[in-house]
Amino acid sequence: MVLVLALGDLHIPHRAPDLPAKFKSMLVPGKIQHIICTGNLCIKEVHDYLKSLCPDMHVTRGEYDEDARYPETKTLTIGQFKLGLCHGHQVIPWGDLDSLAMLQRQLDVDILVTGHTHQFKAYKHEGGVVINPGSATGAYSSITYDVNPSFVLMDIDALRVVVYVYELIDGEVKVDKIDFKKTATAHSAH
Amino acid sequence: MSPAPIEVTLPESPSVSSPLCSSSTQRCGGESRFSNLRSVQWRINLGILPSSSSIEELRRVTADTRRRYAGLRRRLLVDPHFLKEGNNSPDLIMDNPLSQNPDSMWGRFFRNAELEKMVDQDLSRLYPEHGSYFQMPACQGMLRRILLLWCLRHPEYGYRQGMHELLAPLLFVLHVDVQCLSQVRKIYEDHFTDKFDGLSLTEGDVMCDYKFMSTPDSSNWGMGMDENNLQGSTNKVSSLDELNPEVQTIILLSDAYGAEGELGILLSERFMEHDAYCMFDALMSGARGTVAMADYFSSSPTLGSQTGLPPVIEASSALYHLLSIVDSSLHSHLVELGVEPQYFALRWLRVLFGREFLLEDLLIIWDEIFAADNSKLIASANDDDGSGFGVLGSPRGAFISAMAVSMLLHLRSSLLATETATACLQRLLNFPENANVKKLIEKAKSLQSLALDTSISSLSPFLYGAFDRKSTLTRVHSLSSGSISPRTPLKVVPESYWEEKWRVLHKAEELHQGSSGKQVPSGKKGSSGKVRLSLARAESDPSPAKTTSVKKDSRSFVRRRLLEDLSRELGFQEDVEKPGCSDQKDPICSQKDPLSSVNVGEQGFLNDSAEKNCIDKNFTSTAVETSLSGHTGSEENSSIFSASSSPLSGANDHENDSEKSSVSSNLYVDDNDGESNNLEQCGTALDDTPLPVSYPTDATLQQPESDKDSTGKQETILKERKLHSGKFQWFWRFGRGGGEGASEKGGNSEVSRSTNVGGTSEATTDKCDSSGLGGTGDSVDKNVLGTLRNLGHTMLENIQVLESVFQHDRGQVGSLENLSRNILVGKGQVTAMAALKELRKISNLLSEM
């Protein structure tokens, strides 16, 4: 059983001062095995903070990231799942499922995590999942001003992944979860 | 599962009996029902299975315990994934991985994971040398789950390091038995398959998973034969009970179609985990007995304890208490060094000696521990006086303490040789691996009865105060003011003399000298303490209290046992010592044999004086060493010198040395006799009334209950002594033996009189001892050859004296008119005469030189 924290678009300090206090208190070291971050952190301090939660951290580059060394896309394998990571500003139209599915096929991943739209989205698509964790700080985007802070925690266990969605609505943390099962043959057929 | 690397208990050759023989030979409890199935026996002993009931009952209980464990596992081992399945609408706010609520599923899950990590850290280091079994993933998984469940079930204890080492042998025992079973089944597979096929025709069942077990020990088990089951076997062995009469039982034990079905199979690989948990739980909780291992891991006192100390500290105190009774000199030595019992006992007790012995030996020890009943013998005795040690209240607790004491005694000589607490602990914590476990257990068993007795007859403050360091010191102090003081000035002279010598010869080793100088007083104190203890015991003899006499008997028995052990260890190559050895067994006899009785006296005081002599000798010997070097080995006394010249060399050597030097000191005593003023010394010792009187008065101080008794006794003794003053010529000499005899047998006024004299003569012999040392030492310095010649002469004279004593002895015996004694005396005389012959030979040799 592996817990993977997926978050992005923090835009600290340009659009938000910090992570919401409620999120910060929930995110404690020792529980999470991996962090995947879609980008736009934007400064090194945030990177360091996330590293303190879990040393195994994967980041792709957003358009506002100071650190130019982040890759555009990244893939990693956790358990039996292959995960793809991309900020998403490169995929146009932004947040379009078909375009994202194209990227998913390109990267040949089961789970694609993208950001940029600051809207939580999760699609089951073609035997895979496309997830947008939203903005962890609730920072405004170029599309919308009304953003609820949210992030995603994936519980990956064998052929099964449970996606917990944490959303801060009116100062209260709401949790939702999405079950996703991968068929054993699905991946090998590719 | 591949067989474990430890093959000792595993079958090796495919013969009918061998597979289980190999594991059964190690066990002594032949009368027990499942003596060759250790795991079943342990389960009975630990109170999981009923000890006397039908097979069906056994199976039913087994199945019940397994069901309980399965239920527990289902309940406590949280898997958030599976729980969600059955419960589709969980409160996600509460039950999510990041939940802060400790009661949430995930909270529990993370707590368990933490615990698991801790357990794993220990498990990965568990018996790494036996890697292939304990390090196997399957085994590790079982161990982890069991520990985890136990800790979850008992959150008040939690997981503590060491628990895994208690569990591992339990699981291993199950594993070995299951392995045995499967091997036996493999060997006779075709045979039994045929049989079962035949059976299956009648029963209409397919018996594929039939477990079969054969045991070689066809003792008393096999009456409940169900002949029907055996009809089907038409193979090489016509009927199964020809092969083995126990087969039927075992079939029923492992019959997949018996009561409770497969769940009831007593030995099953599938349920090893369940069984191991039950055993572990029973061991930890102690099944309402006194020894609950879990208590040893907790730092808070148990409810019933009066001391307010954590149980393990209390248990280690009990250990020292027992040691103080058995071997007060070792006890006082350890106390003086400041070695608290928990320093080593914590490690010994928490894992039940698991770290001190190899696994094979450990299993044998645990056999004994579990075989001992864990129930409290008498609850009231301990609760009332508020001072007894609860641990000693049950046979099992007493055995564990006794085992630890027997281990201490095993290390005795090397412990006494240590000068610092660090060195002492070093030896205690590196228990020799080659120790003879059987001997240790034997010794422990004899000590166990003593421990039980002490806890039953909750003794006077003297005994239970013994643990307290302060009181020990005061005891020593009062002794030195009382009985020792007359002796000390005499002792000081030769000591300081040899210290002087030492300094001249070994200026460089001043540190060493200082430390051995330190040892002398401790040894002396110990010995006098012992003298006093035995005297007090002898005095309280006639008191009507039955418990005391019972206790005393068993104690002296234990003591005798210990002495026998010691003498066996030493081997007794010298003939002079043989009579001493034989006399130990019948103390009355020892009275008649002067030389050997002195010898017995020496040993009788638990070799304290021997120890002291040895230390004295160490001074002498090192001083003499250079001048004597040419003659060592050829002659007995000088060989003693050379032997004792390396006092710290090795444990066994040291012990031997002390033994030898005690012999030599005896010779010196006799030398002095022969040479001159034995009568004078005797007279002074006897007329020195304050000295003998001081013993009983001290005793009365310590044992207020027997106050009147002993003082009254003392008066009669004094009178008697005047009456028999003519006999003292003999008595002062073997008085020590008499003293020993009295403390062992006791109850008889004649003997107790001699005890008193024995005390006196103890003092006198010490005087002779020291002066003898000084004398010979001097002459050695002057001229070695002259000394040797002198020695020869004195020995001859000595022998003459001994012979004359013998003749007088006969008269003495006649006057006593004790028939049984006469017989014993005859035996003693024969051995003594042999010793005399030997002495004569030696003296001839000496005088020739």
XYZ file of C-alpha atoms in Angstrom, chain B residues 65-535:
471
model
C -8.177 -21.442 20.906
C -7.586 -21.268 17.197
C -10.987 -19.793 16.602
C -10.329 -17.180 19.220
C -7.100 -16.222 17.573
C -8.693 -16.043 14.150
C -11.386 -13.803 15.546
C -8.834 -11.600 17.154
C -6.876 -11.345 13.980
C -9.929 -10.436 12.006
C -10.843 -7.781 14.498
C -7.516 -6.197 15.191
C -5.491 -6.417 12.052
C -6.881 -3.461 10.203
C -6.796 -3.268 6.496
C -8.547 -0.104 5.406
C -9.094 -1.478 1.932
C -11.037 -4.503 2.968
C -13.045 -2.727 5.553
C -14.297 -0.313 2.964
C -15.716 -3.127 0.949
C -18.201 -4.189 3.522
C -18.901 -0.686 4.638
C -19.722 1.337 1.596
C -20.608 4.609 3.182
C -17.835 5.328 5.622
C -17.475 8.726 7.097
C -14.857 10.014 4.756
C -14.162 13.057 6.859
C -13.093 10.694 9.561
C -11.786 7.752 7.634
C -9.296 9.062 5.188
C -5.583 8.557 5.113
C -4.845 12.024 6.364
C -7.361 11.875 9.164
C -6.205 13.308 12.442
C -8.571 11.169 14.434
C -6.647 8.452 16.231
C -9.705 6.221 16.380
C -10.225 6.223 12.681
C -9.450 3.173 10.657
C -6.528 4.911 9.111
C -5.287 6.171 12.435
C -5.230 2.654 13.741
C -3.682 1.499 10.557
C -0.822 3.932 10.843
C -0.322 3.043 14.485
C -0.129 -0.599 13.617
C 2.283 0.149 10.850
C 4.503 1.955 13.296
C 4.377 -0.948 15.692
C 5.057 -3.309 12.875
C 8.111 -1.364 11.926
C 9.416 -1.585 15.444
C 8.749 -5.303 15.619
C 10.392 -5.793 12.273
C 13.521 -4.096 13.436
C 13.920 -6.747 16.087
C 12.718 -9.636 14.004
C 15.249 -9.028 11.309
C 17.938 -9.563 13.917
C 16.337 -12.582 15.518
C 18.675 -15.557 15.516
C 20.476 -14.420 12.419
C 22.743 -17.437 12.676
C 19.792 -19.771 12.347
C 18.832 -17.781 9.338
C 17.033 -20.335 7.345
C 14.152 -20.771 9.722
C 13.685 -17.607 11.722
C 14.701 -15.413 8.853
C 12.343 -17.088 6.431
C 9.647 -14.691 5.242
C 6.896 -17.054 6.309
C 8.246 -17.309 9.816
C 8.915 -13.615 10.052
C 5.388 -12.925 8.951
C 3.967 -15.193 11.601
C 6.159 -13.748 14.301
C 5.233 -10.248 13.259
C 1.520 -10.896 13.241
C 1.577 -12.665 16.573
C 3.549 -9.927 18.247
C 1.439 -7.262 16.668
C -1.772 -8.889 17.764
C -0.548 -9.462 21.244
C 0.531 -5.879 21.592
C -2.770 -4.632 20.229
C -4.606 -6.944 22.543
C -2.554 -5.716 25.491
C -2.019 -2.025 24.857
C -0.981 -1.535 28.486
C 2.210 -3.444 27.795
C 2.874 -2.590 24.200
C 5.816 -4.020 22.420
C 9.091 -4.294 24.263
C 12.323 -5.603 22.964
C 12.773 -9.180 24.026
C 9.209 -10.299 23.493
C 10.174 -11.631 20.127
C 12.820 -13.753 21.750
C 10.237 -15.293 24.011
C 8.000 -16.058 21.098
C 10.585 -17.447 18.724
C 11.348 -20.666 20.619
C 7.632 -21.363 20.939
C 7.136 -21.115 17.238
C 10.253 -23.114 16.635
C 9.023 -25.943 18.799
C 5.810 -26.068 16.829
C 7.746 -25.975 13.629
C 9.990 -28.848 14.675
C 7.070 -31.009 15.667
C 5.180 -30.284 12.510
C 8.311 -31.030 10.560
C 8.712 -34.299 12.379
C 5.179 -35.225 11.620
C 5.464 -34.510 7.963
C 8.637 -36.509 7.705
C 7.209 -39.503 9.408
C 4.270 -39.253 7.109
C 6.491 -39.108 4.101
C 8.375 -42.205 5.171
C 5.291 -44.285 5.626
C 3.258 -42.659 2.986
C 2.596 -45.678 0.815
C 1.945 -47.819 3.797
C -0.591 -45.503 5.240
C -2.116 -44.572 1.973
C -3.046 -48.189 1.468
C -4.480 -48.351 4.883
C -6.480 -45.261 4.417
C -7.686 -46.386 1.068
C -9.032 -49.426 2.773
C -10.626 -47.223 5.310
C -12.034 -44.923 2.766
C -13.921 -47.817 1.221
C -15.738 -48.397 4.411
C -16.284 -44.806 5.236
C -16.950 -43.619 1.769
C -14.654 -40.711 2.179
C -11.587 -39.578 0.361
C -8.855 -39.280 2.874
C -6.259 -37.198 1.300
C -5.181 -34.973 4.091
C -4.683 -37.620 6.663
C -1.982 -36.669 9.054
C -0.220 -39.450 10.706
C 2.134 -39.411 13.583
C 4.067 -42.199 15.150
C 5.872 -41.993 18.402
C 8.472 -44.410 19.636
C 7.856 -44.264 23.316
C 5.324 -46.969 23.883
C 4.934 -46.454 27.558
C 1.511 -46.163 29.016
C -0.548 -44.780 26.271
C -2.521 -46.864 23.934
C -5.280 -48.375 25.961
C -8.049 -46.566 24.221
C -7.463 -48.484 21.022
C -10.191 -48.324 18.557
C -9.715 -51.563 16.720
C -12.110 -50.671 13.971
C -9.815 -48.060 12.671
C -7.006 -50.513 12.399
C -8.773 -53.286 10.565
C -8.083 -51.857 7.205
C -4.343 -52.099 7.329
C -3.333 -55.227 5.506
C 0.199 -54.315 4.598
C 3.628 -55.453 5.687
C 2.653 -54.650 9.207
C -0.560 -56.441 9.711
C -2.015 -54.086 12.258
C -0.931 -50.675 13.242
C -0.677 -51.318 16.898
C 1.969 -53.878 16.177
C 3.984 -51.089 14.729
C 3.318 -48.825 17.600
C 0.704 -48.865 20.283
C 0.572 -45.101 20.496
C -0.475 -44.753 16.938
C -4.117 -44.676 17.763
C -3.820 -41.631 19.934
C -1.846 -39.810 17.416
C -4.253 -40.670 14.689
C -7.010 -39.238 16.745
C -4.905 -36.204 17.458
C -4.272 -35.547 13.833
C -7.336 -37.026 12.248
C -8.843 -34.500 9.935
C -12.232 -36.063 10.512
C -12.159 -36.210 14.280
C -13.778 -33.768 16.587
C -13.788 -30.256 15.151
C -12.453 -31.567 11.882
C -9.266 -30.155 10.502
C -9.371 -27.346 13.001
C -8.858 -29.854 15.755
C -5.639 -31.336 14.473
C -3.233 -30.762 17.281
C -0.206 -30.312 15.119
C -0.912 -28.560 11.936
C 1.208 -26.355 9.829
C -1.757 -24.240 8.936
C -2.463 -23.357 12.524
C 1.043 -22.934 13.767
C 0.479 -19.229 14.039
C -2.673 -19.714 16.069
C -1.009 -22.148 18.396
C 2.074 -20.040 18.804
C -0.063 -17.074 19.720
C -1.894 -19.063 22.353
C 1.349 -20.281 23.842
C 2.822 -16.836 23.784
C -0.250 -15.340 25.357
C -0.277 -17.967 28.071
C 3.387 -17.412 28.758
C 3.007 -13.678 28.916
C -0.104 -13.604 31.026
C 1.039 -16.512 33.148
C -2.451 -18.007 33.218
C -3.238 -16.409 36.567
C -0.031 -17.734 38.066
C 2.738 -15.823 39.699
C 5.064 -15.683 36.755
C 3.606 -13.574 34.028
C 6.338 -12.685 31.624
C 4.484 -9.577 30.552
C 5.023 -8.118 34.000
C 8.730 -8.388 33.480
C 8.417 -5.944 30.652
C 6.418 -3.349 32.471
C 8.041 -0.707 34.580
C 5.221 -0.228 37.009
C 4.672 -2.445 40.008
C 1.938 -5.031 39.851
C -1.134 -4.707 41.962
C -0.195 -7.271 44.537
C 3.368 -6.263 45.126
C 4.303 -4.908 48.511
C 7.669 -3.602 47.521
C 6.381 -1.097 45.022
C 9.083 -2.162 42.662
C 8.642 -3.265 39.081
C 8.159 -7.014 38.947
C 11.389 -7.718 37.191
C 13.330 -5.844 39.843
C 11.450 -7.726 42.470
C 12.234 -10.999 40.767
C 15.896 -10.178 40.590
C 15.802 -9.258 44.246
C 14.309 -12.625 44.955
C 17.179 -14.107 43.032
C 19.712 -12.391 45.256
C 17.741 -13.369 48.279
C 17.977 -16.975 47.276
C 21.649 -16.570 46.572
C 22.224 -15.092 50.001
C 20.771 -18.222 51.534
C 22.643 -20.637 49.350
C 25.967 -18.906 49.075
C 26.304 -15.925 51.301
C 29.922 -15.306 50.430
C 29.211 -14.930 46.758
C 26.216 -12.807 47.603
C 28.202 -10.511 49.848
C 30.948 -10.328 47.274
C 28.513 -9.180 44.634
C 26.877 -6.751 46.992
C 30.207 -5.323 47.992
C 31.142 -4.784 44.398
C 27.871 -2.997 43.955
C 26.554 -5.412 41.381
C 22.819 -4.989 41.589
C 20.926 -8.093 40.582
C 18.914 -6.355 37.907
C 22.074 -5.494 35.994
C 22.214 -9.014 34.705
C 18.950 -10.530 35.859
C 16.948 -8.182 33.688
C 18.479 -9.772 30.676
C 18.288 -13.277 32.051
C 14.729 -13.136 33.261
C 13.039 -11.129 30.557
C 13.805 -13.626 27.869
C 13.964 -16.577 30.248
C 17.676 -17.128 29.639
C 17.178 -17.023 25.898
C 20.327 -15.014 25.379
C 22.547 -17.090 27.597
C 22.049 -20.466 25.995
C 21.923 -21.944 22.562
C 18.479 -22.657 21.272
C 18.748 -26.411 21.807
C 19.790 -25.926 25.399
C 17.184 -23.288 25.899
C 14.433 -25.674 24.920
C 15.577 -28.100 27.582
C 15.562 -25.355 30.158
C 12.130 -24.232 29.112
C 10.913 -27.793 29.370
C 11.739 -27.583 33.027
C 10.410 -24.105 33.511
C 7.076 -24.922 31.958
C 6.891 -28.244 33.695
C 6.942 -26.401 37.001
C 3.549 -25.416 38.244
C 2.838 -21.730 37.998
C 0.101 -21.520 40.566
C 0.756 -19.842 43.832
C 1.337 -22.331 46.583
C 0.080 -20.409 49.559
C -1.220 -16.992 49.024
C -1.389 -16.040 52.651
C 2.217 -16.593 53.611
C 3.512 -13.940 51.341
C 0.732 -11.481 51.834
C 0.823 -11.577 55.570
C 4.368 -10.764 56.376
C 4.592 -8.337 53.526
C 8.139 -9.252 52.869
C 8.304 -12.491 50.893
C 8.944 -12.467 47.232
C 5.890 -13.260 45.242
C 8.021 -14.769 42.554
C 9.181 -17.512 44.843
C 5.588 -18.362 45.667
C 5.126 -20.725 42.779
C 7.239 -23.640 41.663
C 7.805 -22.035 38.305
C 8.937 -18.722 39.712
C 11.108 -20.514 42.184
C 12.628 -22.571 39.437
C 13.427 -19.538 37.362
C 15.118 -17.910 40.323
C 16.858 -21.140 41.162
C 18.065 -21.456 37.606
C 19.548 -18.003 37.761
C 21.213 -18.784 41.063
C 22.573 -22.003 39.695
C 24.007 -20.035 36.812
C 25.589 -17.681 39.302
C 27.036 -20.618 41.166
C 28.355 -21.967 37.921
C 30.323 -18.770 37.553
C 31.083 -18.650 41.240
C 34.826 -18.913 41.240
C 35.346 -16.529 38.385
C 32.968 -14.065 39.989
C 34.766 -14.212 43.278
C 37.987 -13.521 41.465
C 36.694 -10.254 40.066
C 37.628 -7.035 41.726
C 35.406 -4.522 40.011
C 31.760 -4.424 39.192
C 32.596 -4.059 35.520
C 34.666 -7.195 35.405
C 32.010 -9.004 37.350
C 29.257 -7.953 34.993
C 31.417 -8.817 32.057
C 31.496 -12.380 33.262
C 27.839 -12.424 34.139
C 26.750 -11.080 30.799
C 29.000 -13.393 28.834
C 27.725 -16.612 30.186
C 29.884 -19.462 28.893
C 28.138 -21.248 26.082
C 29.593 -24.614 26.902
C 27.941 -24.753 30.292
C 26.451 -28.109 31.063
C 22.752 -27.453 30.965
C 21.793 -30.697 32.600
C 23.985 -29.956 35.562
C 22.659 -26.458 35.820
C 19.108 -27.699 35.774
C 19.867 -30.346 38.339
C 21.335 -27.767 40.619
C 18.456 -25.443 39.960
C 15.991 -28.151 40.848
C 17.550 -28.679 44.202
C 17.649 -24.942 44.754
C 14.039 -24.700 43.723
C 12.855 -26.690 46.679
C 14.914 -24.477 48.905
C 13.447 -21.374 47.364
C 9.963 -22.698 47.843
C 10.673 -23.517 51.424
C 12.011 -20.113 52.204
C 8.945 -18.521 50.811
C 6.676 -20.837 52.740
C 8.276 -20.468 56.098
C 8.645 -16.756 55.827
C 11.709 -16.315 57.877
C 12.886 -13.947 60.518
C 13.942 -10.421 59.566
C 17.473 -11.690 59.311
C 16.700 -13.565 56.164
C 14.529 -11.222 54.320
C 16.512 -8.261 55.315
C 19.405 -10.010 53.696
C 18.509 -8.504 50.412
C 18.761 -5.044 51.617
C 22.262 -3.915 51.201
C 22.352 -1.942 54.365
C 21.334 -4.809 56.536
C 23.900 -7.045 54.930
C 26.563 -4.605 55.813
C 25.419 -4.280 59.363
C 25.406 -7.998 59.658
C 28.957 -8.152 58.561
C 29.810 -5.401 60.893
C 28.277 -7.016 63.921
C 30.104 -10.158 63.072
C 33.416 -8.533 62.915
C 32.864 -6.946 66.274
C 31.750 -10.216 67.766
C 33.296 -13.369 66.580
C 36.003 -12.227 64.293
C 37.761 -9.778 66.504
C 39.555 -12.298 68.643
C 40.856 -13.868 65.528
C 41.839 -10.895 63.512
C 45.025 -9.896 65.311
C 46.402 -13.314 64.720
C 45.541 -13.156 61.117
C 46.952 -9.771 60.568
C 50.478 -10.749 61.350
C 51.114 -13.256 58.579
C 49.113 -11.222 56.168
C 51.125 -8.112 56.607
C 54.229 -10.180 56.571
C 53.469 -11.604 53.213
C 52.353 -8.305 51.935
C 55.772 -7.063 52.840
C 57.354 -9.933 51.005
C 55.175 -9.314 48.053
C 56.125 -5.722 47.882
C 59.789 -6.588 47.836
C 59.410 -9.161 45.148
C 56.828 -7.506 42.954
C 57.160 -3.831 43.299
C 55.761 -3.352 39.880
C 52.540 -5.174 40.665
C 51.464 -3.066 43.541
C 48.099 -2.453 42.091
C 47.499 -6.123 41.805
C 48.578 -6.719 45.318
C 46.313 -4.065 46.628
C 43.348 -5.595 44.983
C 44.049 -9.047 46.271
C 44.618 -7.533 49.635
C 41.144 -6.217 49.372
C 39.820 -9.627 48.728
C 41.070 -11.121 51.908
C 38.752 -9.356 54.287
C 35.783 -10.033 52.103
C 36.475 -13.709 52.088
C 36.970 -13.680 55.789
C 33.764 -11.877 56.426
C 31.917 -14.245 54.205
C 33.255 -17.244 55.974
C 32.541 -15.987 59.397
C 29.098 -15.054 58.255
C 28.644 -18.580 57.173
C 29.995 -19.953 60.404
C 27.562 -17.851 62.193
C 24.710 -18.787 60.007
C 25.316 -22.443 60.468
C 25.735 -22.033 64.147
